[in-house]
Amino acid sequence: MLHLSEVSKEYRRGVRANDGVSLNVAPGEVFGLLGHNGAGKTTLINQVVGLLSPTTGTITLDGVDLVANPAHARRQCALMPQAHAPLDGLSPRQAVQMLGRIRGASRRRAIECADALLAALDITAWADTTGERLSGGVRRLTAYAMAAVEPGRVVMLDEPTNDVDPIRRRLLWQQVRTLAAEGRAVVLVTHNVAEAERSVDRLAVLDHGRVVAKGTPAELRAGTAGELRLELLVATGTPLETPIPTRAPTRRTGRRHVLSIDAATAPQALEWAQRLRADGHIEEFSLTPTSLEDVYVDLVGPGATSADVTTAAPGESGTLVS
């Protein structure tokens, strides 16, 4: 349904935000764009919805050229931007109904859809509270509802779960899947690797404006079959020497050490980790299959994880997580 072919965006002095990006998103699909800050994700979706024009390349929706017809893009593509929605002086109910009317819904439909979305996201309690008095999470959920109230054919979500609490985050993902089930294409921009792994059908990894990998989460992890991830939280000042063969150099962030090991060495690794904890050399450990986060780090480099990528917490201390 949505087709991007060799899309590039070049700014002054030759800076390329996107460099030859080609993607396809099907009806009913949740497609993720994963990458660090400055990878070109937001620039790309802004070109799809007609806020920016690509320097080169084509973008089509159901065969219609969106670059030549930006008005069609604005009618058929809904956008939840990364920034908070401008709600000063407006309540969530008013803002969602207003966006529904602007996007062509009848008054009755806008009212009904707004009420249903606010209820589904569990923010009805703040439905008539003005934006100045809302928390960041409620403002974020309201922004989602504004995009979803009359969504068109394609819905672009830029970091939709920022500031949202864990319970309502689950409700939000249920609503995203509902949009896809209704036949819409959903494009999700995120830093959160763990959420992307659980929530998308396919994804593309962007690095410096280029697509460096794309496919399903399982396809991206295919090259790590038989590999496990041993994570150790080392006691302060404790040197750590690894007696177990590893597939790659140990990654260290502060006191946290992450080792990639073969599944065949799992019993030996568990015995060693349990001994380290019993002797007080480490505080906790987890042993898990290689995740999409590990694949991501291999693709774009470890520097992206420290500030740009949100990851899941490690498994429960001292347990084997499968």
GROMACS .gro file of C-alpha atoms in nm:
model
  322
    1MET     CA    1   0.000   0.000   0.000
    2LEU     CA    2   0.274   0.248   0.100
    3HIS     CA    3   0.584   0.236  -0.120
    4LEU     CA    4   0.905   0.435  -0.080
    5SER     CA    5   1.171   0.404  -0.349
    6GLU     CA    6   1.523   0.546  -0.314
    7VAL     CA    7   1.404   0.835  -0.098
    8SER     CA    8   1.677   1.084  -0.004
    9LYS     CA    9   1.660   1.415   0.179
   10GLU     CA   10   1.960   1.643   0.154
   11TYR     CA   11   1.992   1.964   0.349
   12ARG     CA   12   2.239   2.247   0.311
   13ARG     CA   13   2.609   2.167   0.297
   14GLY     CA   14   2.532   1.819   0.170
   15VAL     CA   15   2.395   1.677   0.495
   16ARG     CA   16   2.173   1.377   0.414
   17ALA     CA   17   1.899   1.294   0.661
   18ASN     CA   18   1.781   1.005   0.442
   19ASP     CA   19   1.998   0.831   0.186
   20GLY     CA   20   1.832   0.602  -0.068
   21VAL     CA   21   1.560   0.457   0.158
   22SER     CA   22   1.331   0.196  -0.002
   23LEU     CA   23   1.047   0.043   0.201
   24ASN     CA   24   0.705  -0.115   0.153
   25VAL     CA   25   0.429  -0.124   0.415
   26ALA     CA   26   0.125  -0.346   0.359
   27PRO     CA   27  -0.234  -0.296   0.474
   28GLY     CA   28  -0.284  -0.436   0.822
   29GLU     CA   29   0.086  -0.419   0.904
   30VAL     CA   30   0.267  -0.250   1.194
   31PHE     CA   31   0.604  -0.149   1.052
   32GLY     CA   32   0.878  -0.022   1.281
   33LEU     CA   33   1.152   0.232   1.210
   34LEU     CA   34   1.430   0.174   1.460
   35GLY     CA   35   1.739   0.391   1.499
   36HIS     CA   36   1.934   0.627   1.719
   37ASN     CA   37   1.887   1.004   1.737
   38GLY     CA   38   1.968   1.160   1.402
   39ALA     CA   39   1.922   0.835   1.208
   40GLY     CA   40   1.660   0.998   0.984
   41LYS     CA   41   1.341   0.836   1.116
   42THR     CA   42   1.136   1.151   1.181
   43THR     CA   43   1.251   1.311   0.857
   44LEU     CA   44   1.132   1.006   0.669
   45ILE     CA   45   0.778   1.003   0.810
   46ASN     CA   46   0.750   1.381   0.764
   47GLN     CA   47   0.813   1.322   0.394
   48VAL     CA   48   0.540   1.059   0.381
   49VAL     CA   49   0.277   1.292   0.531
   50GLY     CA   50   0.379   1.584   0.308
   51LEU     CA   51   0.551   1.807   0.566
   52LEU     CA   52   0.882   1.772   0.380
   53SER     CA   53   0.965   1.697   0.017
   54PRO     CA   54   1.235   1.444  -0.064
   55THR     CA   55   1.533   1.563  -0.264
   56THR     CA   56   1.513   1.249  -0.476
   57GLY     CA   57   1.302   0.934  -0.484
   58THR     CA   58   0.932   0.853  -0.491
   59ILE     CA   59   0.662   0.794  -0.229
   60THR     CA   60   0.331   0.641  -0.337
   61LEU     CA   61   0.016   0.539  -0.150
   62ASP     CA   62  -0.220   0.306  -0.336
   63GLY     CA   63  -0.040   0.414  -0.653
   64VAL     CA   64  -0.086   0.788  -0.590
   65ASP     CA   65   0.232   0.997  -0.593
   66LEU     CA   66   0.240   1.167  -0.252
   67VAL     CA   67   0.529   1.396  -0.347
   68ALA     CA   68   0.331   1.541  -0.636
   69ASN     CA   69   0.006   1.535  -0.433
   70PRO     CA   70   0.087   1.638  -0.075
   71ALA     CA   71  -0.280   1.722  -0.016
   72HIS     CA   72  -0.363   1.353  -0.072
   73ALA     CA   73  -0.095   1.262   0.181
   74ARG     CA   74  -0.249   1.494   0.440
   75ARG     CA   75  -0.595   1.344   0.380
   76GLN     CA   76  -0.488   0.980   0.389
   77CYS     CA   77  -0.203   0.986   0.642
   78ALA     CA   78  -0.245   1.065   1.011
   79LEU     CA   79   0.059   1.171   1.214
   80MET     CA   80   0.132   1.157   1.584
   81PRO     CA   81   0.441   1.380   1.609
   82GLN     CA   82   0.722   1.330   1.856
   83ALA     CA   83   0.652   1.663   2.027
   84HIS     CA   84   0.362   1.700   2.268
   85ALA     CA   85   0.033   1.804   2.112
   86PRO     CA   86  -0.053   2.175   2.156
   87LEU     CA   87  -0.328   2.141   2.418
   88ASP     CA   88  -0.310   2.475   2.596
   89GLY     CA   89  -0.667   2.587   2.655
   90LEU     CA   90  -0.809   2.261   2.520
   91SER     CA   91  -0.924   1.949   2.697
   92PRO     CA   92  -0.846   1.602   2.554
   93ARG     CA   93  -1.212   1.560   2.456
   94GLN     CA   94  -1.217   1.892   2.270
   95ALA     CA   95  -0.883   1.828   2.097
   96VAL     CA   96  -0.971   1.479   1.977
   97GLN     CA   97  -1.317   1.583   1.855
   98MET     CA   98  -1.170   1.885   1.676
   99LEU     CA   99  -0.913   1.672   1.492
  100GLY     CA  100  -1.183   1.429   1.393
  101ARG     CA  101  -1.391   1.709   1.240
  102ILE     CA  102  -1.087   1.861   1.066
  103ARG     CA  103  -1.012   1.523   0.910
  104GLY     CA  104  -1.365   1.489   0.776
  105ALA     CA  105  -1.568   1.305   1.041
  106SER     CA  106  -1.924   1.411   1.108
  107ARG     CA  107  -1.994   1.578   1.442
  108ARG     CA  108  -2.163   1.268   1.577
  109ARG     CA  109  -1.885   1.036   1.461
  110ALA     CA  110  -1.616   1.265   1.604
  111ILE     CA  111  -1.790   1.266   1.944
  112GLU     CA  112  -1.841   0.889   1.948
  113CYS     CA  113  -1.487   0.806   1.834
  114ALA     CA  114  -1.329   1.053   2.076
  115ASP     CA  115  -1.520   0.909   2.372
  116ALA     CA  116  -1.433   0.553   2.268
  117LEU     CA  117  -1.062   0.629   2.233
  118LEU     CA  118  -1.038   0.815   2.564
  119ALA     CA  119  -1.209   0.522   2.735
  120ALA     CA  120  -0.992   0.262   2.564
  121LEU     CA  121  -0.677   0.447   2.676
  122ASP     CA  122  -0.818   0.488   3.030
  123ILE     CA  123  -0.792   0.868   3.034
  124THR     CA  124  -1.162   0.955   3.055
  125ALA     CA  125  -1.100   1.093   3.404
  126TRP     CA  126  -0.903   1.378   3.240
  127ALA     CA  127  -1.126   1.415   2.934
  128ASP     CA  128  -1.239   1.766   3.033
  129THR     CA  129  -0.918   1.886   3.200
  130THR     CA  130  -0.732   2.160   3.012
  131GLY     CA  131  -0.394   2.074   2.867
  132GLU     CA  132  -0.196   2.292   3.108
  133ARG     CA  133  -0.303   2.066   3.395
  134LEU     CA  134  -0.234   1.732   3.228
  135SER     CA  135   0.062   1.504   3.293
  136GLY     CA  136   0.304   1.425   3.012
  137GLY     CA  137   0.163   1.075   2.980
  138VAL     CA  138  -0.197   1.189   2.942
  139ARG     CA  139  -0.090   1.451   2.687
  140ARG     CA  140   0.092   1.178   2.495
  141LEU     CA  141  -0.212   0.950   2.495
  142THR     CA  142  -0.429   1.240   2.385
  143ALA     CA  143  -0.193   1.299   2.093
  144TYR     CA  144  -0.237   0.935   1.992
  145ALA     CA  145  -0.616   0.971   2.008
  146MET     CA  146  -0.594   1.284   1.792
  147ALA     CA  147  -0.413   1.081   1.525
  148ALA     CA  148  -0.640   0.776   1.554
  149VAL     CA  149  -0.981   0.945   1.569
  150GLU     CA  150  -1.009   0.965   1.186
  151PRO     CA  151  -0.687   0.798   1.074
  152GLY     CA  152  -0.716   0.752   0.699
  153ARG     CA  153  -0.514   0.479   0.527
  154VAL     CA  154  -0.177   0.525   0.699
  155VAL     CA  155  -0.099   0.614   1.061
  156MET     CA  156   0.249   0.743   1.150
  157LEU     CA  157   0.340   0.723   1.520
  158ASP     CA  158   0.659   0.897   1.633
  159GLU     CA  159   0.769   0.768   1.976
  160PRO     CA  160   0.408   0.710   2.088
  161THR     CA  161   0.483   0.567   2.434
  162ASN     CA  162   0.712   0.843   2.566
  163ASP     CA  163   0.605   0.941   2.922
  164VAL     CA  164   0.325   0.681   2.925
  165ASP     CA  165   0.294   0.459   3.233
  166PRO     CA  166   0.326   0.078   3.188
  167ILE     CA  167  -0.046  -0.001   3.226
  168ARG     CA  168  -0.168   0.253   2.972
  169ARG     CA  169   0.124   0.166   2.747
  170ARG     CA  170  -0.029  -0.179   2.708
  171LEU     CA  171  -0.364  -0.022   2.628
  172LEU     CA  172  -0.197   0.195   2.366
  173TRP     CA  173  -0.038  -0.107   2.196
  174GLN     CA  174  -0.378  -0.278   2.188
  175GLN     CA  175  -0.516   0.024   2.004
  176VAL     CA  176  -0.225   0.019   1.759
  177ARG     CA  177  -0.299  -0.343   1.677
  178THR     CA  178  -0.667  -0.252   1.633
  179LEU     CA  179  -0.571   0.008   1.371
  180ALA     CA  180  -0.378  -0.258   1.181
  181ALA     CA  181  -0.661  -0.510   1.216
  182GLU     CA  182  -0.889  -0.257   1.046
  183GLY     CA  183  -0.663  -0.268   0.739
  184ARG     CA  184  -0.455   0.043   0.796
  185ALA     CA  185  -0.079   0.059   0.757
  186VAL     CA  186   0.087   0.169   1.081
  187VAL     CA  187   0.441   0.307   1.076
  188LEU     CA  188   0.600   0.321   1.421
  189VAL     CA  189   0.909   0.525   1.500
  190THR     CA  190   1.077   0.419   1.823
  191HIS     CA  191   1.397   0.407   2.027
  192ASN     CA  192   1.255   0.130   2.242
  193VAL     CA  193   1.404  -0.191   2.109
  194ALA     CA  194   1.211  -0.417   2.347
  195GLU     CA  195   0.876  -0.265   2.249
  196ALA     CA  196   0.962  -0.290   1.881
  197GLU     CA  197   1.046  -0.657   1.918
  198ARG     CA  198   0.709  -0.732   2.077
  199SER     CA  199   0.488  -0.498   1.877
  200VAL     CA  200   0.587  -0.479   1.510
  201ASP     CA  201   0.532  -0.721   1.223
  202ARG     CA  202   0.839  -0.600   1.034
  203LEU     CA  203   1.094  -0.328   1.088
  204ALA     CA  204   1.383  -0.142   0.931
  205VAL     CA  205   1.695  -0.029   1.114
  206LEU     CA  206   1.820   0.314   1.006
  207ASP     CA  207   2.175   0.433   1.062
  208HIS     CA  208   2.293   0.771   0.935
  209GLY     CA  209   1.997   0.790   0.700
  210ARG     CA  210   2.042   0.449   0.539
  211VAL     CA  211   1.855   0.122   0.587
  212VAL     CA  212   2.110  -0.122   0.727
  213ALA     CA  213   1.866  -0.410   0.789
  214LYS     CA  214   1.499  -0.491   0.747
  215GLY     CA  215   1.268  -0.785   0.804
  216THR     CA  216   1.073  -0.944   1.086
  217PRO     CA  217   1.231  -0.948   1.434
  218ALA     CA  218   1.285  -1.323   1.391
  219GLU     CA  219   1.457  -1.270   1.055
  220LEU     CA  220   1.689  -1.010   1.203
  221ARG     CA  221   1.778  -1.247   1.487
  222ALA     CA  222   1.830  -1.543   1.252
  223GLY     CA  223   2.205  -1.498   1.244
  224THR     CA  224   2.226  -1.537   1.622
  225ALA     CA  225   2.076  -1.888   1.642
  226GLY     CA  226   2.236  -2.086   1.924
  227GLU     CA  227   2.362  -1.769   2.094
  228LEU     CA  228   2.275  -1.661   2.448
  229ARG     CA  229   2.326  -1.339   2.640
  230LEU     CA  230   2.477  -1.357   2.990
  231GLU     CA  231   2.438  -1.032   3.182
  232LEU     CA  232   2.618  -0.975   3.512
  233LEU     CA  233   2.596  -0.687   3.760
  234VAL     CA  234   2.943  -0.682   3.908
  235ALA     CA  235   3.007  -0.575   4.268
  236THR     CA  236   3.186  -0.240   4.299
  237GLY     CA  237   3.556  -0.269   4.228
  238THR     CA  238   3.547  -0.641   4.152
  239PRO     CA  239   3.763  -0.745   3.855
  240LEU     CA  240   3.595  -0.998   3.628
  241GLU     CA  241   3.784  -1.258   3.428
  242THR     CA  242   3.574  -1.476   3.201
  243PRO     CA  243   3.662  -1.848   3.189
  244ILE     CA  244   3.389  -1.915   2.931
  245PRO     CA  245   3.446  -1.883   2.554
  246THR     CA  246   3.253  -1.588   2.413
  247ARG     CA  247   3.139  -1.504   2.061
  248ALA     CA  248   3.229  -1.136   2.088
  249PRO     CA  249   3.415  -0.903   2.325
  250THR     CA  250   3.237  -0.838   2.654
  251ARG     CA  251   3.026  -0.520   2.650
  252ARG     CA  252   3.063  -0.313   2.967
  253THR     CA  253   2.842  -0.028   3.083
  254GLY     CA  254   2.944   0.075   3.433
  255ARG     CA  255   2.914  -0.235   3.650
  256ARG     CA  256   2.702  -0.423   3.396
  257HIS     CA  257   2.884  -0.681   3.183
  258VAL     CA  258   2.716  -0.851   2.885
  259LEU     CA  259   2.867  -1.164   2.730
  260SER     CA  260   2.757  -1.344   2.413
  261ILE     CA  261   2.800  -1.720   2.458
  262ASP     CA  262   2.709  -2.041   2.276
  263ALA     CA  263   2.403  -2.226   2.403
  264ALA     CA  264   2.623  -2.533   2.454
  265THR     CA  265   2.815  -2.351   2.728
  266ALA     CA  266   2.498  -2.246   2.919
  267PRO     CA  267   2.542  -2.499   3.205
  268GLN     CA  268   2.901  -2.388   3.257
  269ALA     CA  269   2.797  -2.022   3.243
  270LEU     CA  270   2.520  -2.071   3.499
  271GLU     CA  271   2.753  -2.257   3.736
  272TRP     CA  272   3.012  -1.981   3.707
  273ALA     CA  273   2.755  -1.702   3.759
  274GLN     CA  274   2.604  -1.876   4.063
  275ARG     CA  275   2.950  -1.918   4.213
  276LEU     CA  276   3.030  -1.552   4.153
  277ARG     CA  277   2.710  -1.446   4.327
  278ALA     CA  278   2.765  -1.682   4.620
  279ASP     CA  279   3.114  -1.538   4.666
  280GLY     CA  280   2.982  -1.180   4.651
  281HIS     CA  281   3.159  -1.089   4.326
  282ILE     CA  282   2.833  -1.010   4.145
  283GLU     CA  283   2.495  -0.888   4.269
  284GLU     CA  284   2.270  -1.046   4.005
  285PHE     CA  285   2.275  -1.218   3.669
  286SER     CA  286   2.044  -1.324   3.386
  287LEU     CA  287   2.080  -1.562   3.095
  288THR     CA  288   1.851  -1.495   2.798
  289PRO     CA  289   1.833  -1.561   2.425
  290THR     CA  290   1.998  -1.301   2.207
  291SER     CA  291   1.754  -1.015   2.163
  292LEU     CA  292   1.679  -0.764   1.893
  293GLU     CA  293   1.870  -0.513   2.104
  294ASP     CA  294   2.188  -0.720   2.062
  295VAL     CA  295   2.133  -0.735   1.687
  296TYR     CA  296   2.072  -0.360   1.682
  297VAL     CA  297   2.397  -0.290   1.867
  298ASP     CA  298   2.589  -0.509   1.623
  299LEU     CA  299   2.437  -0.317   1.332
  300VAL     CA  300   2.482   0.043   1.447
  301GLY     CA  301   2.749   0.020   1.716
  302PRO     CA  302   2.739   0.015   2.098
  303GLY     CA  303   2.742   0.394   2.135
  304ALA     CA  304   2.374   0.412   2.039
  305THR     CA  305   2.253   0.225   2.346
  306SER     CA  306   2.373   0.459   2.617
  307ALA     CA  307   2.144   0.756   2.553
  308ASP     CA  308   1.944   0.688   2.241
  309VAL     CA  309   1.789   0.346   2.286
  310THR     CA  310   1.550   0.232   2.556
  311THR     CA  311   1.588  -0.133   2.649
  312ALA     CA  312   1.410  -0.376   2.874
  313ALA     CA  313   1.534  -0.449   3.224
  314PRO     CA  314   1.734  -0.770   3.263
  315GLY     CA  315   1.568  -1.089   3.378
  316GLU     CA  316   1.505  -1.161   3.742
  317SER     CA  317   1.824  -1.199   3.939
  318GLY     CA  318   1.970  -1.546   3.930
  319THR     CA  319   1.717  -1.694   3.689
  320LEU     CA  320   1.738  -1.851   3.349
  321VAL     CA  321   1.492  -1.661   3.126
  322SER     CA  322   1.360  -1.836   2.818
   0.00000   0.00000   0.00000
